[in-house]
Amino acid sequence: MKKDELSHLAQDGARIAVRVTPKASRNEVALRDGQIRVATTAMPEDGKANKAVQKLLASALGIAKSRLELIQGATSKDKVFQIKG
């Protein structure tokens, strides 16, 4: 997915649900069947995968990664991020 391709979702306070695949062969953000899927090469240990997903998703949304907060699913493949204003 290109940078800023999901920018229409970048509204203050918006909650964005994603499905994560850690230890993938490449980093990718994709929209499949109406769901945002993020694949990352990072390992799911010590929050590395969560940080990588935050960075990838922020890039796809066209916002700073500091504006994204993980509010649900820290240890799950299904995560919810909220955009801070």
CSV table of C-alpha atoms in Angstrom, one decimal:
chain,number,residue,atom,x,y,z
A,1,MET,CA,0.0,0.0,0.0
A,2,LYS,CA,1.3,3.4,-0.9
A,3,LYS,CA,2.1,6.1,1.7
A,4,ASP,CA,-1.0,8.1,2.7
A,5,GLU,CA,-3.3,5.7,0.9
A,6,LEU,CA,-5.5,5.3,4.0
A,7,SER,CA,-5.3,9.1,4.8
A,8,HIS,CA,-9.2,9.3,4.5
A,9,LEU,CA,-9.3,7.3,7.8
A,10,ALA,CA,-7.0,9.7,9.7
A,11,GLN,CA,-9.5,11.6,11.8
A,12,ASP,CA,-8.9,12.7,15.4
A,13,GLY,CA,-10.3,10.1,17.7
A,14,ALA,CA,-10.8,7.5,15.0
A,15,ARG,CA,-10.3,3.8,16.0
A,16,ILE,CA,-8.7,1.6,13.5
A,17,ALA,CA,-8.9,-2.2,13.7
A,18,VAL,CA,-6.1,-4.2,12.1
A,19,ARG,CA,-5.2,-7.8,11.7
A,20,VAL,CA,-1.4,-8.4,12.2
A,21,THR,CA,0.9,-11.1,10.8
A,22,PRO,CA,4.2,-11.0,12.6
A,23,LYS,CA,7.4,-12.7,11.2
A,24,ALA,CA,6.2,-12.1,7.7
A,25,SER,CA,8.6,-12.2,4.7
A,26,ARG,CA,8.1,-8.5,4.1
A,27,ASN,CA,6.5,-5.4,5.6
A,28,GLU,CA,3.1,-4.6,4.1
A,29,VAL,CA,-0.2,-2.8,4.7
A,30,ALA,CA,-3.1,-4.1,2.7
A,31,LEU,CA,-6.9,-3.7,2.6
A,32,ARG,CA,-8.5,-7.2,2.1
A,33,ASP,CA,-12.2,-7.9,2.4
A,34,GLY,CA,-12.8,-4.5,4.0
A,35,GLN,CA,-10.2,-5.2,6.8
A,36,ILE,CA,-6.8,-3.6,7.2
A,37,ARG,CA,-4.1,-6.2,7.4
A,38,VAL,CA,-0.5,-5.4,8.4
A,39,ALA,CA,2.4,-7.8,7.8
A,40,THR,CA,5.7,-7.1,9.6
A,41,THR,CA,9.0,-8.9,9.6
A,42,ALA,CA,9.4,-8.0,13.3
A,43,MET,CA,9.2,-10.8,15.9
A,44,PRO,CA,6.3,-10.6,18.4
A,45,GLU,CA,8.5,-10.2,21.4
A,46,ASP,CA,9.1,-7.2,23.8
A,47,GLY,CA,6.6,-5.1,21.8
A,48,LYS,CA,8.8,-5.1,18.6
A,49,ALA,CA,6.0,-6.2,16.3
A,50,ASN,CA,3.6,-3.6,17.9
A,51,LYS,CA,6.1,-0.8,17.3
A,52,ALA,CA,6.6,-2.0,13.7
A,53,VAL,CA,2.9,-2.2,13.0
A,54,GLN,CA,2.4,1.3,14.5
A,55,LYS,CA,5.1,2.7,12.2
A,56,LEU,CA,3.7,1.0,9.1
A,57,LEU,CA,0.1,2.0,9.8
A,58,ALA,CA,1.1,5.6,10.5
A,59,SER,CA,2.9,5.7,7.2
A,60,ALA,CA,-0.2,4.3,5.4
A,61,LEU,CA,-2.4,6.9,7.2
A,62,GLY,CA,0.0,9.7,6.4
A,63,ILE,CA,0.4,10.7,10.1
A,64,ALA,CA,3.1,10.7,12.7
A,65,LYS,CA,3.5,7.4,14.5
A,66,SER,CA,3.3,9.3,17.8
A,67,ARG,CA,-0.4,10.1,17.0
A,68,LEU,CA,-1.3,6.4,17.0
A,69,GLU,CA,-2.0,4.7,20.3
A,70,LEU,CA,-2.5,1.0,20.7
A,71,ILE,CA,-5.6,0.7,22.8
A,72,GLN,CA,-6.5,-3.0,22.5
A,73,GLY,CA,-4.8,-6.2,21.5
A,74,ALA,CA,-1.2,-5.7,22.7
A,75,THR,CA,-0.7,-9.5,22.7
A,76,SER,CA,-3.2,-10.4,20.0
A,77,LYS,CA,-3.2,-10.5,16.2
A,78,ASP,CA,-6.3,-8.4,16.2
A,79,LYS,CA,-5.4,-4.9,17.4
A,80,VAL,CA,-7.2,-1.5,17.7
A,81,PHE,CA,-5.3,1.8,17.3
A,82,GLN,CA,-6.7,5.2,18.1
A,83,ILE,CA,-5.6,8.4,16.5
A,84,LYS,CA,-4.8,11.1,18.9
A,85,GLY,CA,-5.4,14.8,18.1
